Amino acid sequence: MKIAIACMLAMLFAIALPHDASAETIPMLKDVQQLSANQLKVTYDQPVDGTKGTTPANYWIQSMSETMPTGIATLGMNDSVGPGNALTADRVTITSADTSSTSFILTFKQPIQTGKSYKLIICYVTAPNAPPYSGDNGSRVFVGK
């Protein structure tokens, strides 16, 4: 709930504050697929800036069942998104999965726990050459396989 409120506030600020990014230029999360025991494939609805798409600080993994995050999770189920609890380069490597910059592979340093529910949350990702964006790019719940 707190994450939804935080992302909604971020979106309100993004709308209320002057900026050049329009809703049409904001990439949104389209799909999340688990590829292996430690990999997720994230697909956006349009091409994204390669640097923003591969920056761990733009991604969060929320545990849907624990108050204290464990494993790949950076947020407990009651935590809010913030710069101090985003993914980091020591936890995940993110690479482009295609030449169109619409899909990215998140390779975690530890396995995704089987049967556990998580929510992937993405913020601040823009289209190529777009101005900065201070809102969210969507979220998706997935269960470890």
GROMACS .gro file of C-alpha atoms in nm:
model
  145
    1MET     CA    1   0.000   0.000   0.000
    2LYS     CA    2   0.279   0.244   0.092
    3ILE     CA    3   0.455   0.171  -0.237
    4ALA     CA    4   0.141   0.245  -0.432
    5ILE     CA    5   0.102   0.574  -0.245
    6ALA     CA    6   0.469   0.664  -0.298
    7CYS     CA    7   0.450   0.589  -0.670
    8MET     CA    8   0.122   0.781  -0.700
    9LEU     CA    9   0.281   1.079  -0.525
   10ALA     CA   10   0.581   1.055  -0.757
   11MET     CA   11   0.344   1.051  -1.054
   12LEU     CA   12   0.151   1.352  -0.919
   13PHE     CA   13   0.474   1.546  -0.875
   14ALA     CA   14   0.581   1.444  -1.224
   15ILE     CA   15   0.252   1.574  -1.363
   16ALA     CA   16   0.239   1.890  -1.149
   17LEU     CA   17   0.599   1.997  -1.195
   18PRO     CA   18   0.710   2.135  -1.530
   19HIS     CA   19   0.882   1.879  -1.751
   20ASP     CA   20   0.904   1.790  -2.116
   21ALA     CA   21   0.816   1.420  -2.097
   22SER     CA   22   0.463   1.345  -2.212
   23ALA     CA   23   0.263   1.036  -2.121
   24GLU     CA   24   0.325   0.898  -2.470
   25THR     CA   25   0.702   0.900  -2.413
   26ILE     CA   26   0.699   0.719  -2.079
   27PRO     CA   27   0.787   0.351  -2.121
   28MET     CA   28   0.568   0.121  -1.914
   29LEU     CA   29   0.634  -0.231  -1.790
   30LYS     CA   30   0.467  -0.477  -2.027
   31ASP     CA   31   0.581  -0.816  -1.898
   32VAL     CA   32   0.805  -1.000  -1.652
   33GLN     CA   33   0.919  -1.357  -1.719
   34GLN     CA   34   1.144  -1.576  -1.508
   35LEU     CA   35   1.405  -1.727  -1.741
   36SER     CA   36   1.608  -1.931  -1.491
   37ALA     CA   37   1.666  -1.977  -1.119
   38ASN     CA   38   1.827  -1.632  -1.097
   39GLN     CA   39   1.709  -1.441  -1.406
   40LEU     CA   40   1.411  -1.224  -1.494
   41LYS     CA   41   1.331  -1.080  -1.836
   42VAL     CA   42   1.166  -0.737  -1.816
   43THR     CA   43   0.985  -0.609  -2.126
   44TYR     CA   44   0.866  -0.252  -2.178
   45ASP     CA   45   0.592  -0.135  -2.416
   46GLN     CA   46   0.842   0.079  -2.612
   47PRO     CA   47   1.218   0.128  -2.641
   48VAL     CA   48   1.389   0.273  -2.334
   49ASP     CA   49   1.710   0.465  -2.276
   50GLY     CA   50   1.974   0.191  -2.249
   51THR     CA   51   2.148   0.347  -1.950
   52LYS     CA   52   1.823   0.389  -1.756
   53GLY     CA   53   1.710   0.037  -1.847
   54THR     CA   54   2.032  -0.116  -1.712
   55THR     CA   55   2.059   0.092  -1.393
   56PRO     CA   56   1.980  -0.121  -1.084
   57ALA     CA   57   1.872   0.189  -0.886
   58ASN     CA   58   1.562   0.214  -1.109
   59TYR     CA   59   1.433  -0.127  -0.994
   60TRP     CA   60   1.290  -0.262  -0.668
   61ILE     CA   61   1.182  -0.613  -0.569
   62GLN     CA   62   0.918  -0.625  -0.297
   63SER     CA   63   0.846  -0.936  -0.093
   64MET     CA   64   0.470  -0.993  -0.088
   65SER     CA   65   0.487  -1.210   0.226
   66GLU     CA   66   0.765  -1.080   0.453
   67THR     CA   67   0.800  -0.759   0.652
   68MET     CA   68   1.180  -0.785   0.633
   69PRO     CA   69   1.311  -0.844   0.280
   70THR     CA   70   1.520  -1.155   0.220
   71GLY     CA   71   1.678  -1.313  -0.086
   72ILE     CA   72   1.634  -1.098  -0.397
   73ALA     CA   73   1.383  -0.865  -0.225
   74THR     CA   74   1.488  -0.510  -0.136
   75LEU     CA   75   1.152  -0.415   0.016
   76GLY     CA   76   0.939  -0.579   0.281
   77MET     CA   77   0.567  -0.604   0.214
   78ASN     CA   78   0.496  -0.280   0.406
   79ASP     CA   79   0.796  -0.079   0.282
   80SER     CA   80   0.792   0.220   0.048
   81VAL     CA   81   1.014   0.271  -0.255
   82GLY     CA   82   1.316   0.492  -0.192
   83PRO     CA   83   1.671   0.544  -0.313
   84GLY     CA   84   1.811   0.349  -0.017
   85ASN     CA   85   1.621   0.028  -0.092
   86ALA     CA   86   1.652  -0.006  -0.470
   87LEU     CA   87   1.847  -0.289  -0.629
   88THR     CA   88   2.224  -0.239  -0.642
   89ALA     CA   89   2.505  -0.360  -0.868
   90ASP     CA   90   2.627  -0.598  -0.597
   91ARG     CA   91   2.287  -0.777  -0.604
   92VAL     CA   92   2.199  -0.776  -0.976
   93THR     CA   93   2.345  -0.728  -1.322
   94ILE     CA   94   2.113  -0.584  -1.588
   95THR     CA   95   2.182  -0.627  -1.959
   96SER     CA   96   1.988  -0.551  -2.274
   97ALA     CA   97   1.809  -0.858  -2.413
   98ASP     CA   98   1.752  -0.723  -2.763
   99THR     CA   99   1.867  -0.458  -3.008
  100SER     CA  100   1.540  -0.265  -2.982
  101SER     CA  101   1.601  -0.173  -2.613
  102THR     CA  102   1.259  -0.301  -2.508
  103SER     CA  103   1.372  -0.604  -2.304
  104PHE     CA  104   1.632  -0.642  -2.031
  105ILE     CA  105   1.769  -0.937  -1.835
  106LEU     CA  106   1.808  -0.902  -1.459
  107THR     CA  107   2.061  -1.159  -1.335
  108PHE     CA  108   2.056  -1.184  -0.956
  109LYS     CA  109   2.356  -1.295  -0.749
  110GLN     CA  110   2.128  -1.537  -0.565
  111PRO     CA  111   1.836  -1.756  -0.671
  112ILE     CA  112   1.476  -1.642  -0.689
  113GLN     CA  113   1.299  -1.839  -0.417
  114THR     CA  114   1.058  -2.096  -0.561
  115GLY     CA  115   0.692  -2.040  -0.468
  116LYS     CA  116   0.754  -1.696  -0.318
  117SER     CA  117   0.553  -1.396  -0.441
  118TYR     CA  118   0.740  -1.079  -0.534
  119LYS     CA  119   0.649  -0.748  -0.694
  120LEU     CA  120   0.887  -0.588  -0.943
  121ILE     CA  121   0.860  -0.207  -0.929
  122ILE     CA  122   1.027   0.020  -1.185
  123CYS     CA  123   1.068   0.400  -1.169
  124TYR     CA  124   1.254   0.679  -1.352
  125VAL     CA  125   1.307   0.496  -1.685
  126THR     CA  126   1.266   0.712  -1.997
  127ALA     CA  127   1.256   0.666  -2.371
  128PRO     CA  128   1.582   0.731  -2.559
  129ASN     CA  129   1.672   1.103  -2.564
  130ALA     CA  130   1.373   1.192  -2.344
  131PRO     CA  131   1.394   1.437  -2.054
  132PRO     CA  132   1.423   1.304  -1.696
  133TYR     CA  133   1.116   1.136  -1.547
  134SER     CA  134   1.039   1.122  -1.175
  135GLY     CA  135   0.750   0.875  -1.175
  136ASP     CA  136   0.692   0.503  -1.200
  137ASN     CA  137   0.703   0.276  -1.502
  138GLY     CA  138   0.469   0.017  -1.358
  139SER     CA  139   0.488  -0.292  -1.140
  140ARG     CA  140   0.407  -0.659  -1.175
  141VAL     CA  141   0.365  -0.942  -0.925
  142PHE     CA  142   0.540  -1.271  -1.005
  143VAL     CA  143   0.594  -1.601  -0.824
  144GLY     CA  144   0.937  -1.765  -0.818
  145LYS     CA  145   0.958  -2.084  -1.022
   0.00000   0.00000   0.00000
